[in-house]
Amino acid sequence: MADVSIKTAILRVRRGAPGETARHDDFAVPYEEGMSVLDALRWIRTNLDSTLAIRYSCINANACKTCMALVNGEVEYTCIAKLIPGIMTVEPLPKRPLIRDLVTDVVPEDEKF
Ligand code: FES
């Protein structure tokens, strides 16, 4: 008999903007084999909290390089970081200026107008 139990991933996401007290929100996401962390973040925005700030463009091609975040303390492209059942922490890049939630300013100073 097939296992029909639904696994869950808990994403513990750092929230906030400059000048605000940072907090971590936990989001329960239905886990499916092969999901990426970005898939889970997009699911959260669609189903639980549309105010969660994330950045991505190519989704799963690892071409745009805009989806970087700290996943369980390691710098990862969230579109290729595998989602795992259980608790995963997702935080903004620590050495980039924070814009809001998981979005940081990644444009080099000499490329800004
Ligand atoms: S979304 Fe483009 S590299 Fe991750």
GROMACS .gro file of N, CA, C and O and ligand atoms in nm:
model
  456
    1MET      N    1   0.084  -0.118   0.000
    1MET     CA    2   0.000   0.000   0.000
    1MET      C    3   0.088   0.125   0.000
    1MET      O    4   0.186   0.133   0.072
    2ALA      N    5   0.053   0.222  -0.080
    2ALA     CA    6   0.131   0.345  -0.091
    2ALA      C    7   0.117   0.430   0.034
    2ALA      O    8   0.012   0.432   0.096
    3ASP      N    9   0.224   0.498   0.069
    3ASP     CA   10   0.221   0.591   0.183
    3ASP      C   11   0.154   0.720   0.137
    3ASP      O   12   0.206   0.791   0.052
    4VAL      N   13   0.038   0.749   0.193
    4VAL     CA   14  -0.034   0.869   0.150
    4VAL      C   15  -0.018   0.984   0.249
    4VAL      O   16  -0.082   1.087   0.236
    5SER      N   17   0.070   0.966   0.350
    5SER     CA   18   0.089   1.074   0.446
    5SER      C   19   0.156   1.192   0.376
    5SER      O   20   0.240   1.174   0.288
    6ILE      N   21   0.119   1.310   0.415
    6ILE     CA   22   0.174   1.431   0.355
    6ILE      C   23   0.288   1.482   0.441
    6ILE      O   24   0.271   1.508   0.559
    7LYS      N   25   0.405   1.495   0.380
    7LYS     CA   26   0.519   1.550   0.452
    7LYS      C   27   0.512   1.703   0.446
    7LYS      O   28   0.457   1.760   0.352
    8THR      N   29   0.571   1.764   0.547
    8THR     CA   30   0.569   1.909   0.556
    8THR      C   31   0.710   1.961   0.576
    8THR      O   32   0.788   1.904   0.651
    9ALA      N   33   0.740   2.070   0.508
    9ALA     CA   34   0.863   2.144   0.533
    9ALA      C   35   0.823   2.273   0.606
    9ALA      O   36   0.723   2.336   0.571
   10ILE      N   37   0.899   2.307   0.708
   10ILE     CA   38   0.877   2.432   0.778
   10ILE      C   39   0.988   2.528   0.738
   10ILE      O   40   1.105   2.501   0.763
   11LEU      N   41   0.950   2.637   0.673
   11LEU     CA   42   1.048   2.739   0.641
   11LEU      C   43   1.042   2.847   0.748
   11LEU      O   44   0.938   2.910   0.769
   12ARG      N   45   1.152   2.865   0.817
   12ARG     CA   46   1.166   2.970   0.919
   12ARG      C   47   1.235   3.087   0.852
   12ARG      O   48   1.357   3.084   0.827
   13VAL      N   49   1.157   3.189   0.817
   13VAL     CA   50   1.204   3.297   0.730
   13VAL      C   51   1.225   3.425   0.810
   13VAL      O   52   1.136   3.468   0.884
   14ARG      N   53   1.342   3.483   0.792
   14ARG     CA   54   1.369   3.611   0.859
   14ARG      C   55   1.294   3.719   0.785
   14ARG      O   56   1.302   3.730   0.662
   15ARG      N   57   1.222   3.801   0.863
   15ARG     CA   58   1.139   3.907   0.806
   15ARG      C   59   1.185   4.042   0.859
   15ARG      O   60   1.241   4.052   0.968
   16GLY      N   61   1.152   4.145   0.785
   16GLY     CA   62   1.176   4.280   0.832
   16GLY      C   63   1.250   4.364   0.730
   16GLY      O   64   1.300   4.314   0.630
   17ALA      N   65   1.252   4.493   0.759
   17ALA     CA   66   1.319   4.592   0.674
   17ALA      C   67   1.414   4.671   0.761
   17ALA      O   68   1.407   4.665   0.884
   18PRO      N   69   1.504   4.747   0.698
   18PRO     CA   70   1.594   4.830   0.778
   18PRO      C   71   1.515   4.920   0.873
   18PRO      O   72   1.413   4.977   0.834
   19GLY      N   73   1.560   4.929   0.997
   19GLY     CA   74   1.493   5.012   1.097
   19GLY      C   75   1.384   4.938   1.174
   19GLY      O   76   1.332   4.991   1.270
   20GLU      N   77   1.349   4.818   1.129
   20GLU     CA   78   1.249   4.738   1.200
   20GLU      C   79   1.320   4.630   1.281
   20GLU      O   80   1.430   4.589   1.247
   21THR      N   81   1.252   4.582   1.384
   21THR     CA   82   1.305   4.469   1.459
   21THR      C   83   1.283   4.342   1.376
   21THR      O   84   1.169   4.313   1.338
   22ALA      N   85   1.391   4.271   1.350
   22ALA     CA   86   1.379   4.149   1.269
   22ALA      C   87   1.305   4.042   1.348
   22ALA      O   88   1.313   4.035   1.470
   23ARG      N   89   1.232   3.958   1.276
   23ARG     CA   90   1.163   3.846   1.338
   23ARG      C   91   1.174   3.727   1.243
   23ARG      O   92   1.211   3.741   1.127
   24HIS      N   93   1.144   3.609   1.295
   24HIS     CA   94   1.138   3.490   1.211
   24HIS      C   95   0.995   3.439   1.209
   24HIS      O   96   0.934   3.422   1.315
   25ASP      N   97   0.942   3.417   1.091
   25ASP     CA   98   0.809   3.359   1.075
   25ASP      C   99   0.824   3.216   1.025
   25ASP      O  100   0.906   3.189   0.935
   26ASP      N  101   0.747   3.126   1.082
   26ASP     CA  102   0.746   2.986   1.037
   26ASP      C  103   0.629   2.964   0.942
   26ASP      O  104   0.516   3.002   0.972
   27PHE      N  105   0.658   2.900   0.829
   27PHE     CA  106   0.556   2.868   0.731
   27PHE      C  107   0.561   2.718   0.702
   27PHE      O  108   0.667   2.664   0.670
   28ALA      N  109   0.446   2.653   0.713
   28ALA     CA  110   0.436   2.510   0.682
   28ALA      C  111   0.401   2.495   0.534
   28ALA      O  112   0.301   2.551   0.487
   29VAL      N  113   0.484   2.421   0.464
   29VAL     CA  114   0.467   2.403   0.319
   29VAL      C  115   0.454   2.255   0.289
   29VAL      O  116   0.536   2.174   0.336
   30PRO      N  117   0.352   2.216   0.211
   30PRO     CA  118   0.343   2.075   0.171
   30PRO      C  119   0.466   2.035   0.089
   30PRO      O  120   0.498   2.101  -0.009
   31TYR      N  121   0.533   1.930   0.132
   31TYR     CA  122   0.657   1.888   0.067
   31TYR      C  123   0.630   1.787  -0.043
   31TYR      O  124   0.553   1.694  -0.026
   32GLU      N  125   0.692   1.811  -0.156
   32GLU     CA  126   0.692   1.713  -0.264
   32GLU      C  127   0.836   1.690  -0.307
   32GLU      O  128   0.915   1.784  -0.314
   33GLU      N  129   0.869   1.566  -0.336
   33GLU     CA  130   1.002   1.530  -0.381
   33GLU      C  131   1.043   1.619  -0.498
   33GLU      O  132   0.964   1.642  -0.590
   34GLY      N  133   1.164   1.674  -0.491
   34GLY     CA  134   1.215   1.754  -0.601
   34GLY      C  135   1.190   1.903  -0.588
   34GLY      O  136   1.237   1.981  -0.671
   35MET      N  137   1.115   1.944  -0.486
   35MET     CA  138   1.090   2.088  -0.470
   35MET      C  139   1.217   2.160  -0.429
   35MET      O  140   1.301   2.106  -0.357
   36SER      N  141   1.228   2.284  -0.475
   36SER     CA  142   1.339   2.369  -0.431
   36SER      C  143   1.290   2.461  -0.320
   36SER      O  144   1.169   2.477  -0.298
   37VAL      N  145   1.385   2.526  -0.253
   37VAL     CA  146   1.347   2.625  -0.151
   37VAL      C  147   1.270   2.738  -0.218
   37VAL      O  148   1.171   2.788  -0.162
   38LEU      N  149   1.309   2.778  -0.339
   38LEU     CA  150   1.235   2.883  -0.408
   38LEU      C  151   1.092   2.838  -0.439
   38LEU      O  152   0.998   2.917  -0.428
   39ASP      N  153   1.073   2.712  -0.477
   39ASP     CA  154   0.936   2.662  -0.498
   39ASP      C  155   0.853   2.683  -0.371
   39ASP      O  156   0.737   2.725  -0.378
   40ALA      N  157   0.913   2.655  -0.256
   40ALA     CA  158   0.841   2.670  -0.129
   40ALA      C  159   0.813   2.818  -0.099
   40ALA      O  160   0.704   2.853  -0.055
   41LEU      N  161   0.911   2.905  -0.125
   41LEU     CA  162   0.890   3.048  -0.101
   41LEU      C  163   0.778   3.101  -0.191
   41LEU      O  164   0.695   3.181  -0.147
   42ARG      N  165   0.777   3.058  -0.316
   42ARG     CA  166   0.670   3.101  -0.408
   42ARG      C  167   0.535   3.047  -0.363
   42ARG      O  168   0.434   3.115  -0.373
   43TRP      N  169   0.533   2.924  -0.311
   43TRP     CA  170   0.409   2.866  -0.259
   43TRP      C  171   0.359   2.948  -0.140
   43TRP      O  172   0.239   2.976  -0.128
   44ILE      N  173   0.450   2.990  -0.054
   44ILE     CA  174   0.412   3.073   0.062
   44ILE      C  175   0.350   3.203   0.014
   44ILE      O  176   0.245   3.245   0.063
   45ARG      N  177   0.413   3.269  -0.083
   45ARG     CA  178   0.358   3.396  -0.134
   45ARG      C  179   0.220   3.376  -0.194
   45ARG      O  180   0.132   3.459  -0.179
   46THR      N  181   0.199   3.268  -0.263
   46THR     CA  182   0.070   3.243  -0.328
   46THR      C  183  -0.038   3.202  -0.228
   46THR      O  184  -0.153   3.245  -0.239
   47ASN      N  185  -0.001   3.123  -0.129
   47ASN     CA  186  -0.102   3.060  -0.043
   47ASN      C  187  -0.109   3.112   0.100
   47ASN      O  188  -0.212   3.094   0.166
   48LEU      N  189  -0.002   3.171   0.151
   48LEU     CA  190  -0.002   3.208   0.292
   48LEU      C  191   0.024   3.356   0.319
   48LEU      O  192  -0.040   3.415   0.405
   49ASP      N  193   0.118   3.417   0.250
   49ASP     CA  194   0.155   3.554   0.282
   49ASP      C  195   0.211   3.623   0.158
   49ASP      O  196   0.329   3.607   0.126
   50SER      N  197   0.126   3.701   0.094
   50SER     CA  198   0.169   3.767  -0.030
   50SER      C  199   0.264   3.883  -0.003
   50SER      O  200   0.318   3.941  -0.097
   51THR      N  201   0.286   3.917   0.124
   51THR     CA  202   0.376   4.028   0.155
   51THR      C  203   0.521   3.983   0.170
   51THR      O  204   0.609   4.067   0.186
   52LEU      N  205   0.546   3.854   0.166
   52LEU     CA  206   0.683   3.804   0.179
   52LEU      C  207   0.765   3.852   0.058
   52LEU      O  208   0.732   3.821  -0.056
   53ALA      N  209   0.872   3.927   0.087
   53ALA     CA  210   0.956   3.981  -0.020
   53ALA      C  211   1.065   3.882  -0.057
   53ALA      O  212   1.147   3.843   0.027
   54ILE      N  213   1.064   3.839  -0.182
   54ILE     CA  214   1.168   3.751  -0.236
   54ILE      C  215   1.205   3.805  -0.374
   54ILE      O  216   1.130   3.881  -0.434
   55ARG      N  217   1.319   3.762  -0.424
   55ARG     CA  218   1.359   3.803  -0.559
   55ARG      C  219   1.400   3.679  -0.637
   55ARG      O  220   1.473   3.592  -0.586
   56TYR      N  221   1.354   3.670  -0.760
   56TYR     CA  222   1.394   3.563  -0.850
   56TYR      C  223   1.355   3.605  -0.990
   56TYR      O  224   1.276   3.697  -1.008
   57SER      N  225   1.408   3.537  -1.088
   57SER     CA  226   1.370   3.569  -1.225
   57SER      C  227   1.354   3.442  -1.308
   57SER      O  228   1.249   3.417  -1.364
   58CYS      N  229   1.459   3.360  -1.313
   58CYS     CA  230   1.454   3.246  -1.405
   58CYS      C  231   1.388   3.123  -1.341
   58CYS      O  232   1.365   3.025  -1.409
   59ILE      N  233   1.361   3.126  -1.216
   59ILE     CA  234   1.292   3.024  -1.135
   59ILE      C  235   1.376   2.899  -1.112
   59ILE      O  236   1.411   2.870  -1.000
   60ASN      N  237   1.408   2.821  -1.212
   60ASN     CA  238   1.483   2.699  -1.185
   60ASN      C  239   1.600   2.676  -1.279
   60ASN      O  240   1.653   2.567  -1.287
   61ALA      N  241   1.639   2.778  -1.352
   61ALA     CA  242   1.745   2.759  -1.450
   61ALA      C  243   1.883   2.793  -1.395
   61ALA      O  244   1.982   2.767  -1.459
   62ASN      N  245   1.889   2.854  -1.276
   62ASN     CA  246   2.015   2.898  -1.217
   62ASN      C  247   2.092   2.986  -1.315
   62ASN      O  248   2.212   2.973  -1.332
   63ALA      N  249   2.020   3.076  -1.381
   63ALA     CA  250   2.082   3.163  -1.480
   63ALA      C  251   2.086   3.308  -1.435
   63ALA      O  252   2.180   3.381  -1.465
   64CYS      N  253   1.985   3.354  -1.362
   64CYS     CA  254   1.976   3.497  -1.332
   64CYS      C  255   2.059   3.537  -1.210
   64CYS      O  256   2.093   3.654  -1.196
   65LYS      N  257   2.085   3.442  -1.121
   65LYS     CA  258   2.168   3.465  -1.002
   65LYS      C  259   2.107   3.568  -0.906
   65LYS      O  260   2.180   3.634  -0.834
   66THR      N  261   1.976   3.584  -0.906
   66THR     CA  262   1.913   3.684  -0.820
   66THR      C  263   1.847   3.626  -0.696
   66THR      O  264   1.799   3.702  -0.613
   67CYS      N  265   1.843   3.495  -0.683
   67CYS     CA  266   1.764   3.433  -0.577
   67CYS      C  267   1.848   3.391  -0.457
   67CYS      O  268   1.800   3.316  -0.373
   68MET      N  269   1.970   3.441  -0.447
   68MET     CA  270   2.058   3.397  -0.339
   68MET      C  271   2.005   3.438  -0.202
   68MET      O  272   1.952   3.548  -0.184
   69ALA      N  273   2.022   3.348  -0.106
   69ALA     CA  274   1.987   3.373   0.033
   69ALA      C  275   2.068   3.277   0.118
   69ALA      O  276   2.135   3.187   0.066
   70LEU      N  277   2.062   3.297   0.248
   70LEU     CA  278   2.122   3.201   0.341
   70LEU      C  279   2.020   3.093   0.368
   70LEU      O  280   1.911   3.122   0.417
   71VAL      N  281   2.053   2.970   0.335
   71VAL     CA  282   1.965   2.856   0.362
   71VAL      C  283   2.037   2.768   0.463
   71VAL      O  284   2.147   2.718   0.435
   72ASN      N  285   1.980   2.756   0.580
   72ASN     CA  286   2.045   2.684   0.690
   72ASN      C  287   2.189   2.733   0.711
   72ASN      O  288   2.281   2.654   0.733
   73GLY      N  289   2.206   2.864   0.699
   73GLY     CA  290   2.335   2.926   0.728
   73GLY      C  291   2.435   2.925   0.614
   73GLY      O  292   2.545   2.977   0.629
   74GLU      N  293   2.399   2.870   0.500
   74GLU     CA  294   2.489   2.864   0.385
   74GLU      C  295   2.434   2.948   0.271
   74GLU      O  296   2.313   2.946   0.246
   75VAL      N  297   2.521   3.020   0.201
   75VAL     CA  298   2.477   3.096   0.084
   75VAL      C  299   2.437   2.997  -0.025
   75VAL      O  300   2.517   2.911  -0.063
   76GLU      N  301   2.314   3.010  -0.072
   76GLU     CA  302   2.261   2.916  -0.172
   76GLU      C  303   2.179   2.993  -0.275
   76GLU      O  304   2.121   3.098  -0.244
   77TYR      N  305   2.170   2.938  -0.393
   77TYR     CA  306   2.068   2.981  -0.486
   77TYR      C  307   1.942   2.906  -0.446
   77TYR      O  308   1.939   2.781  -0.451
   78THR      N  309   1.839   2.980  -0.406
   78THR     CA  310   1.720   2.912  -0.355
   78THR      C  311   1.650   2.829  -0.463
   78THR      O  312   1.578   2.736  -0.432
   79CYS      N  313   1.675   2.861  -0.590
   79CYS     CA  314   1.609   2.786  -0.697
   79CYS      C  315   1.670   2.648  -0.717
   79CYS      O  316   1.607   2.562  -0.781
   80ILE      N  317   1.790   2.625  -0.666
   80ILE     CA  318   1.848   2.491  -0.680
   80ILE      C  319   1.871   2.425  -0.545
   80ILE      O  320   1.905   2.307  -0.540
   81ALA      N  321   1.853   2.500  -0.436
   81ALA     CA  322   1.863   2.439  -0.302
   81ALA      C  323   1.743   2.347  -0.281
   81ALA      O  324   1.628   2.389  -0.297
   82LYS      N  325   1.770   2.223  -0.249
   82LYS     CA  326   1.662   2.125  -0.232
   82LYS      C  327   1.585   2.152  -0.103
   82LYS      O  328   1.645   2.171   0.004
   83LEU      N  329   1.455   2.151  -0.114
   83LEU     CA  330   1.369   2.156   0.003
   83LEU      C  331   1.374   2.019   0.070
   83LEU      O  332   1.373   1.916   0.002
   84ILE      N  333   1.379   2.021   0.204
   84ILE     CA  334   1.376   1.895   0.277
   84ILE      C  335   1.265   1.901   0.382
   84ILE      O  336   1.235   2.008   0.435
   85PRO      N  337   1.203   1.789   0.412
   85PRO     CA  338   1.103   1.790   0.517
   85PRO      C  339   1.170   1.826   0.649
   85PRO      O  340   1.285   1.790   0.674
   86GLY      N  341   1.098   1.897   0.733
   86GLY     CA  342   1.155   1.942   0.859
   86GLY      C  343   1.173   2.093   0.856
   86GLY      O  344   1.115   2.161   0.771
   87ILE      N  345   1.255   2.145   0.946
   87ILE     CA  346   1.271   2.290   0.959
   87ILE      C  347   1.394   2.335   0.881
   87ILE      O  348   1.502   2.279   0.896
   88MET      N  349   1.376   2.438   0.798
   88MET     CA  350   1.487   2.501   0.726
   88MET      C  351   1.480   2.651   0.754
   88MET      O  352   1.371   2.709   0.749
   89THR      N  353   1.595   2.712   0.780
   89THR     CA  354   1.596   2.856   0.797
   89THR      C  355   1.636   2.923   0.666
   89THR      O  356   1.723   2.873   0.594
   90VAL      N  357   1.570   3.034   0.637
   90VAL     CA  358   1.602   3.111   0.517
   90VAL      C  359   1.616   3.257   0.560
   90VAL      O  360   1.524   3.314   0.620
   91GLU      N  361   1.732   3.314   0.529
   91GLU     CA  362   1.762   3.450   0.573
   91GLU      C  363   1.825   3.528   0.458
   91GLU      O  364   1.881   3.468   0.364
   92PRO      N  365   1.820   3.661   0.464
   92PRO     CA  366   1.883   3.740   0.356
   92PRO      C  367   2.035   3.729   0.362
   92PRO      O  368   2.092   3.694   0.466
   93LEU      N  369   2.099   3.762   0.252
   93LEU     CA  370   2.245   3.762   0.248
   93LEU      C  371   2.298   3.858   0.353
   93LEU      O  372   2.255   3.974   0.361
   94PRO      N  373   2.393   3.815   0.435
   94PRO     CA  374   2.436   3.898   0.548
   94PRO      C  375   2.528   4.013   0.511
   94PRO      O  376   2.538   4.109   0.586
   95LYS      N  377   2.596   4.007   0.399
   95LYS     CA  378   2.694   4.111   0.366
   95LYS      C  379   2.642   4.210   0.263
   95LYS      O  380   2.720   4.287   0.206
   96ARG      N  381   2.513   4.206   0.236
   96ARG     CA  382   2.451   4.298   0.140
   96ARG      C  383   2.348   4.384   0.214
   96ARG      O  384   2.284   4.336   0.307
   97PRO      N  385   2.331   4.508   0.169
   97PRO     CA  386   2.230   4.593   0.234
   97PRO      C  387   2.090   4.531   0.220
   97PRO      O  388   2.049   4.491   0.111
   98LEU      N  389   2.021   4.526   0.335
   98LEU     CA  390   1.887   4.468   0.336
   98LEU      C  391   1.787   4.566   0.277
   98LEU      O  392   1.789   4.686   0.309
   99ILE      N  393   1.699   4.515   0.191
   99ILE     CA  394   1.587   4.596   0.141
   99ILE      C  395   1.461   4.556   0.220
   99ILE      O  396   1.401   4.638   0.286
  100ARG      N  397   1.423   4.431   0.215
  100ARG     CA  398   1.314   4.380   0.299
  100ARG      C  399   1.311   4.228   0.290
  100ARG      O  400   1.331   4.172   0.182
  101ASP      N  401   1.282   4.165   0.403
  101ASP     CA  402   1.270   4.019   0.412
  101ASP      C  403   1.394   3.950   0.351
  101ASP      O  404   1.501   3.963   0.406
  102LEU      N  405   1.378   3.881   0.239
  102LEU     CA  406   1.491   3.809   0.180
  102LEU      C  407   1.558   3.886   0.066
  102LEU      O  408   1.650   3.834   0.001
  103VAL      N  409   1.513   4.007   0.043
  103VAL     CA  410   1.567   4.085  -0.068
  103VAL      C  411   1.677   4.177  -0.018
  103VAL      O  412   1.657   4.256   0.074
  104THR      N  413   1.792   4.165  -0.081
  104THR     CA  414   1.905   4.252  -0.051
  104THR      C  415   1.948   4.323  -0.178
  104THR      O  416   1.914   4.282  -0.289
  105ASP      N  417   2.023   4.430  -0.159
  105ASP     CA  418   2.074   4.507  -0.273
  105ASP      C  419   2.199   4.437  -0.325
  105ASP      O  420   2.303   4.439  -0.258
  106VAL      N  421   2.189   4.373  -0.440
  106VAL     CA  422   2.302   4.297  -0.493
  106VAL      C  423   2.366   4.365  -0.613
  106VAL      O  424   2.455   4.309  -0.676
  107VAL      N  425   2.321   4.488  -0.645
  107VAL     CA  426   2.378   4.559  -0.759
  107VAL      C  427   2.509   4.625  -0.714
  107VAL      O  428   2.511   4.701  -0.617
  108PRO      N  429   2.618   4.595  -0.783
  108PRO     CA  430   2.746   4.660  -0.747
  108PRO      C  431   2.735   4.811  -0.757
  108PRO      O  432   2.666   4.864  -0.844
  109GLU      N  433   2.804   4.881  -0.666
  109GLU     CA  434   2.796   5.028  -0.661
  109GLU      C  435   2.828   5.092  -0.795
  109GLU      O  436   2.765   5.189  -0.834
  110ASP      N  437   2.928   5.039  -0.868
  110ASP     CA  438   2.967   5.102  -0.994
  110ASP      C  439   2.871   5.072  -1.109
  110ASP      O  440   2.890   5.121  -1.219
  111GLU      N  441   2.768   4.994  -1.084
  111GLU     CA  442   2.668   4.967  -1.186
  111GLU      C  443   2.536   5.040  -1.159
  111GLU      O  444   2.439   5.023  -1.231
  112LYS      N  445   2.532   5.120  -1.052
  112LYS     CA  446   2.411   5.195  -1.020
  112LYS      C  447   2.411   5.328  -1.092
  112LYS      O  448   2.516   5.391  -1.105
  113PHE      N  449   2.295   5.370  -1.137
  113PHE     CA  450   2.283   5.501  -1.202
  113PHE      C  451   2.269   5.610  -1.099
  113PHE      O  452   2.216   5.594  -0.996
  114FES     S1  453   1.599   3.219  -0.985
  114FES    FE1  454   1.751   3.254  -1.133
  114FES     S2  455   1.932   3.170  -1.047
  114FES    FE2  456   1.776   3.129  -0.902
   0.00000   0.00000   0.00000
